[in-house]
Amino acid sequence: MTTERKRVFSGIQPSGEVHLGNYLGAVKNWVDLTDDYECIYCIVDLHAITIPYQVDELPERVFDVAVSLVASGLEPDRCILFVQSHVPEHVELQWLFNTVTPLGDLGRMTQFKDKSERVESVSAGLLNYPVLQAADILLYLAEYVPVGEDQRQHLELTREIARRWNGRFGEYFPEPDALIIGPGRRVLGLDGVAKMSKSQDNIIPLLATPDELASVIRTAVTDPARKRRDDPGNPHVCNIFSLHGAFSTTAEREEIEARCQTAEIGCVDCKLTLANNIAENLAPIRDRADELRAKPRLIREILSEGAGRARAIARPVMAEAYDRMGLRRVGSE
Ligand code: AQP
């Protein structure tokens, strides 16, 4: 008996090095989802250009993100993996959706407000970012989108755009649901306050070597109230302890918790254990990434084949959307 698998879509921006926030909050779950869903994953380069970026660095960033994703387990026999700009239908559908999206809704998006504060000149692209995101998802008639808390507002707008478009042109696009998997964690950056973000200088890179991990983690902020080695610490307000949750065994965590609270261990020891455990846990991904980096042609082939498979789904959806909107019908009956 064959059961049709529900379709999932998600994307990641090539705006910097893939980090543990991306991995724990998204990529690791994306891999798990490939067991039960038809998964479409996209490197969203058109989103990444909505904030200032270095033109000559972008191709390398796309390549590096592709390496990280494939090395993490998103092999082409498990999912469709491609680059957004290789499938021009994303932009075409976005334009159609722009015509049904209320301007006021875009200005209210939290991410737009945050990001527009960080740039000197705010582009229309930054404002329209969630419309492109709606097109990304609906172009594949995806039913589920694995999202973190930060993306819920955008997904709600996607649903609203689908409703408005369907209301005007006839029921066609699904209203996708959020797929919350795992602890739905929001990983904090090295400062222990802000979200770990590619575009901020606060990340632990997914592909860092053991030495790099030790040196990056050494700089992380722990319990701010613990000023000296002899002060007892509070693991429950410590970002390092929360990362132990993803990489250390229960026994190790219990021991660290108890010995931190009694100041038997200091933050240096706790950080070193974490760095070692991350290095060990992620060694297979790092090794696979090293192999893949040496095979740029293989990465190009994976992405090109992925774009072909994505377009095969996207083209008929686009044709239907044009048709329902009365476009491209000149001379037809
Ligand atoms: N710190 C995080 N904790 C949990 N999940 C996270 N994600 C990102 N950062 C964290 C999830 O990773 C997926 C891909 O993210 P993205 O590249 O589309 O954009 P983002 O959320 O804006 O990621 P960054 O790293 O913060 O990029 P920049 O700095 O360019 O804005 C998403 O599912 C996201 O939820």
XYZ file of C-alpha atoms and ligand atoms in Angstrom:
368
model
C 0.000 0.000 0.000
C 1.373 3.442 -0.849
C 0.391 6.459 1.193
C 0.965 9.894 -0.229
C 3.385 11.850 1.877
C 2.512 15.407 2.928
C 4.763 18.100 1.517
C 7.073 20.232 3.643
C 8.957 23.351 2.538
C 11.648 25.292 4.362
C 14.571 27.551 3.562
C 17.841 28.905 4.886
C 19.606 32.116 3.918
C 23.193 32.053 2.668
C 23.890 35.110 4.781
C 26.882 33.610 6.590
C 28.230 30.416 8.097
C 25.653 27.824 9.186
C 25.705 27.772 12.991
C 24.441 25.676 15.875
C 21.247 27.766 16.029
C 20.447 26.878 12.425
C 21.407 23.269 13.060
C 19.498 22.655 16.307
C 16.559 24.920 15.423
C 16.124 23.797 11.822
C 18.520 21.570 9.871
C 18.615 18.629 12.303
C 14.816 18.531 12.266
C 14.730 18.881 8.480
C 16.757 15.688 8.239
C 14.362 13.831 10.577
C 11.357 15.024 8.557
C 12.660 13.377 5.399
C 11.579 10.010 6.880
C 7.889 10.906 6.849
C 7.335 13.833 4.489
C 8.139 14.872 0.953
C 10.676 17.558 1.795
C 11.700 20.551 -0.290
C 14.567 22.606 1.105
C 15.849 25.774 -0.432
C 18.906 27.982 -0.054
C 17.134 31.316 -0.217
C 19.691 33.569 -1.880
C 17.030 36.042 -3.047
C 16.149 36.643 0.594
C 19.798 37.105 1.538
C 20.191 40.089 -0.817
C 17.546 42.123 1.033
C 20.228 43.368 3.411
C 23.692 44.682 2.426
C 26.020 41.879 1.245
C 29.299 41.310 -0.623
C 28.582 40.325 -4.219
C 31.811 38.359 -4.675
C 31.225 36.398 -1.454
C 27.679 35.279 -2.236
C 28.466 32.313 -4.555
C 30.890 30.912 -1.970
C 28.317 31.328 0.783
C 25.711 29.457 -1.224
C 28.262 26.686 -1.814
C 29.184 26.542 1.886
C 25.545 26.351 2.980
C 24.932 23.569 0.450
C 27.950 21.675 1.828
C 26.655 22.087 5.399
C 23.169 20.879 4.489
C 24.273 17.836 2.497
C 26.869 16.962 5.138
C 24.138 17.162 7.799
C 22.166 14.488 5.952
C 20.064 16.292 3.361
C 21.194 13.968 0.612
C 19.355 14.230 -2.732
C 17.747 10.801 -2.328
C 15.997 12.074 0.827
C 14.789 15.499 -0.282
C 14.794 18.164 -2.971
C 17.589 20.655 -2.269
C 18.087 23.669 -4.511
C 18.915 27.363 -4.732
C 15.995 29.794 -4.867
C 17.299 31.947 -7.738
C 17.656 28.832 -9.908
C 13.854 28.549 -9.957
C 12.563 31.871 -11.326
C 8.940 30.940 -10.590
C 9.524 32.049 -6.960
C 9.816 35.649 -8.108
C 6.953 35.341 -10.577
C 4.565 34.088 -7.906
C 5.780 36.733 -5.507
C 4.719 39.421 -7.957
C 1.247 37.949 -8.220
C 1.012 37.773 -4.420
C 2.174 41.381 -4.072
C -1.121 42.378 -5.644
C -3.188 40.811 -2.846
C -0.923 41.646 0.125
C -1.947 44.652 2.232
C 0.965 47.072 2.613
C 0.073 47.671 6.264
C 0.590 43.984 7.106
C 4.163 44.113 5.781
C 5.113 47.153 7.840
C 3.893 45.393 10.996
C 6.232 42.375 10.652
C 8.600 42.180 13.626
C 11.518 40.963 11.509
C 11.084 43.921 9.147
C 11.082 46.330 12.081
C 14.211 44.697 13.575
C 16.171 44.443 10.336
C 15.201 47.899 9.047
C 16.687 49.393 12.206
C 20.015 47.725 11.401
C 20.396 49.044 7.834
C 21.028 52.561 6.618
C 18.598 52.475 3.757
C 15.501 50.255 3.876
C 14.711 48.622 0.526
C 11.317 47.557 -0.807
C 12.869 44.071 -0.961
C 13.222 43.984 2.816
C 9.592 45.018 3.205
C 8.411 42.429 0.674
C 10.530 39.631 2.154
C 7.500 37.804 3.645
C 5.660 37.939 0.309
C 8.575 36.109 -1.327
C 8.497 33.687 1.583
C 4.783 33.066 0.946
C 5.602 32.426 -2.732
C 8.425 30.020 -1.735
C 6.008 27.894 0.259
C 2.863 28.115 -1.862
C 4.670 27.541 -5.169
C 4.965 23.920 -4.020
C 1.482 23.813 -2.471
C 3.320 22.828 0.720
C 1.098 21.825 3.613
C 3.655 22.138 6.383
C 6.459 24.501 7.219
C 8.874 23.656 10.039
C 9.305 27.015 11.721
C 10.855 28.439 14.809
C 8.983 30.893 17.020
C 10.609 33.801 15.121
C 8.971 32.801 11.832
C 5.413 32.254 13.081
C 4.294 35.749 12.141
C 5.535 35.279 8.564
C 3.755 31.952 8.289
C 0.527 33.565 9.462
C 0.953 36.145 6.701
C 1.495 33.321 4.185
C -1.827 31.849 5.287
C -3.477 35.250 4.962
C -2.042 35.719 1.445
C -3.326 32.262 0.438
C -6.791 33.140 1.852
C -6.928 36.476 0.045
C -5.729 35.044 -3.252
C -8.140 32.094 -3.019
C -10.973 34.465 -2.102
C -10.380 36.503 -5.255
C -9.325 33.858 -7.798
C -10.793 30.599 -6.502
C -9.716 28.000 -3.950
C -6.265 26.733 -4.960
C -3.439 27.388 -2.510
C -3.389 25.482 0.807
C -3.056 27.371 4.081
C 0.138 25.768 5.366
C 0.492 24.802 9.006
C 3.506 25.235 11.248
C 5.287 22.024 12.034
C 6.774 22.245 15.473
C 9.219 19.455 16.026
C 11.724 18.829 18.763
C 11.932 21.318 21.597
C 11.389 24.240 19.181
C 14.485 25.762 20.671
C 15.743 29.267 20.033
C 19.486 29.020 20.450
C 21.152 32.051 21.963
C 24.425 33.467 20.735
C 27.745 33.648 22.558
C 26.542 36.684 24.522
C 23.787 34.521 26.020
C 21.201 37.208 25.236
C 20.568 37.646 21.495
C 19.465 34.885 19.106
C 22.466 33.183 17.511
C 22.501 34.761 14.036
C 24.680 34.407 10.935
C 24.758 38.147 10.450
C 25.801 38.859 14.050
C 29.187 38.139 15.506
C 27.825 35.657 18.061
C 27.871 32.212 16.452
C 29.291 28.757 17.035
C 29.848 27.500 13.466
C 28.465 24.053 12.676
C 31.674 23.075 10.892
C 34.161 24.519 13.394
C 37.181 22.292 14.088
C 37.715 21.037 17.670
C 40.300 23.789 18.253
C 38.015 26.463 16.853
C 35.154 25.198 19.017
C 37.283 25.387 22.155
C 38.423 28.903 21.378
C 34.976 30.235 20.373
C 33.212 28.666 23.347
C 35.865 30.027 25.710
C 34.508 33.536 24.963
C 30.855 32.689 25.719
C 28.973 34.465 28.488
C 27.777 32.162 31.301
C 25.791 32.936 34.487
C 26.383 36.706 34.741
C 26.099 36.569 38.549
C 29.061 34.183 38.810
C 31.945 36.618 38.986
C 34.671 34.411 40.483
C 35.617 30.739 40.278
C 34.503 30.190 43.905
C 31.009 31.636 43.417
C 28.303 28.992 43.063
C 26.732 29.145 39.600
C 23.144 28.874 38.417
C 23.091 26.522 35.399
C 19.479 27.414 34.652
C 20.377 30.922 33.506
C 23.506 29.780 31.653
C 23.545 29.451 27.867
C 26.473 27.029 28.009
C 24.482 24.701 30.258
C 21.537 24.868 27.887
C 23.842 23.850 24.997
C 24.956 20.877 27.079
C 21.304 19.844 26.728
C 21.874 19.152 23.035
C 25.335 17.599 23.144
C 25.991 15.966 26.539
C 24.552 12.858 28.165
C 21.989 13.066 30.964
C 24.593 11.792 33.441
C 27.076 14.472 32.370
C 24.454 17.191 32.603
C 23.388 16.110 36.084
C 26.972 16.099 37.234
C 27.692 19.525 35.726
C 24.517 20.955 37.237
C 25.366 19.741 40.731
C 29.054 20.666 40.613
C 28.404 24.129 39.123
C 25.912 24.894 41.907
C 28.527 24.008 44.534
C 31.397 25.707 42.651
C 33.261 22.386 42.413
C 33.761 23.110 38.724
C 34.338 26.464 37.088
C 32.995 27.791 33.799
C 36.273 26.936 32.061
C 35.852 23.206 32.803
C 32.196 23.283 31.824
C 33.007 25.003 28.521
C 35.791 22.568 27.735
C 33.482 19.585 28.257
C 30.905 21.222 25.983
C 33.464 21.968 23.248
C 34.714 18.365 23.367
C 31.191 16.938 23.217
C 30.157 19.163 20.316
C 33.351 18.235 18.465
C 32.650 14.548 18.991
C 28.925 14.724 18.143
C 29.476 16.686 14.975
C 32.620 14.874 13.774
C 30.721 12.848 11.114
C 29.199 16.057 9.678
C 32.595 17.796 9.666
C 34.251 14.840 7.948
C 31.529 14.591 5.323
C 31.776 18.369 4.733
C 35.528 18.041 4.138
C 34.846 15.365 1.517
C 32.138 17.444 -0.152
C 34.215 20.618 -0.247
C 36.728 18.751 -2.344
C 33.960 17.866 -4.834
C 32.434 21.159 -5.981
C 31.107 19.497 -9.114
C 29.052 17.065 -7.015
C 27.515 19.975 -5.080
C 26.705 21.758 -8.354
C 25.056 18.587 -9.668
C 22.995 18.116 -6.507
C 21.741 21.702 -6.695
C 21.078 21.580 -10.400
C 19.176 18.315 -10.161
C 17.261 19.752 -7.183
C 16.308 22.849 -9.168
C 15.075 20.632 -12.014
C 12.849 18.641 -9.657
C 11.602 21.822 -7.985
C 10.724 23.422 -11.322
C 8.801 20.342 -12.388
C 6.466 21.003 -9.433
C 6.537 24.803 -9.709
C 5.772 25.239 -13.424
C 2.232 23.782 -13.454
C 1.386 25.658 -10.234
C 2.551 28.887 -11.829
C 0.583 28.163 -15.004
C -2.552 27.595 -12.936
C -2.016 30.816 -10.966
C -1.542 32.840 -14.174
C -4.569 31.250 -15.734
C -6.830 31.927 -12.761
C -5.697 35.547 -12.716
C -6.543 35.958 -16.407
C -2.911 36.310 -17.449
C -1.146 34.747 -20.448
C -4.469 33.950 -22.096
C -4.329 36.280 -25.094
C -6.057 34.705 -28.084
C -7.295 31.712 -26.080
C -10.952 30.640 -26.181
N 19.398 30.981 16.919
C 18.525 30.178 16.347
N 17.867 29.273 17.088
C 16.989 28.419 16.505
N 16.704 28.401 15.186
C 17.343 29.289 14.412
N 17.291 29.532 13.089
C 18.133 30.541 12.798
N 18.755 30.970 13.915
C 18.280 30.222 14.935
C 16.468 28.793 12.140
O 17.304 28.426 11.047
C 16.520 28.404 9.864
C 17.235 29.161 8.784
O 17.331 30.516 9.174
P 17.523 31.616 8.085
O 18.845 31.473 7.490
O 16.422 31.612 7.114
O 17.348 32.999 8.768
P 17.447 33.493 10.211
O 16.453 32.901 11.126
O 17.391 34.969 10.089
O 18.889 32.949 10.583
P 20.095 33.785 11.051
O 21.230 32.859 11.258
O 19.685 34.642 12.186
O 20.428 34.640 9.762
P 20.559 36.206 9.589
O 21.594 36.627 10.595
O 21.018 36.391 8.183
O 19.227 36.841 9.846
C 15.151 29.009 10.205
O 14.210 27.964 10.332
C 15.395 29.681 11.525
O 14.198 29.702 12.334
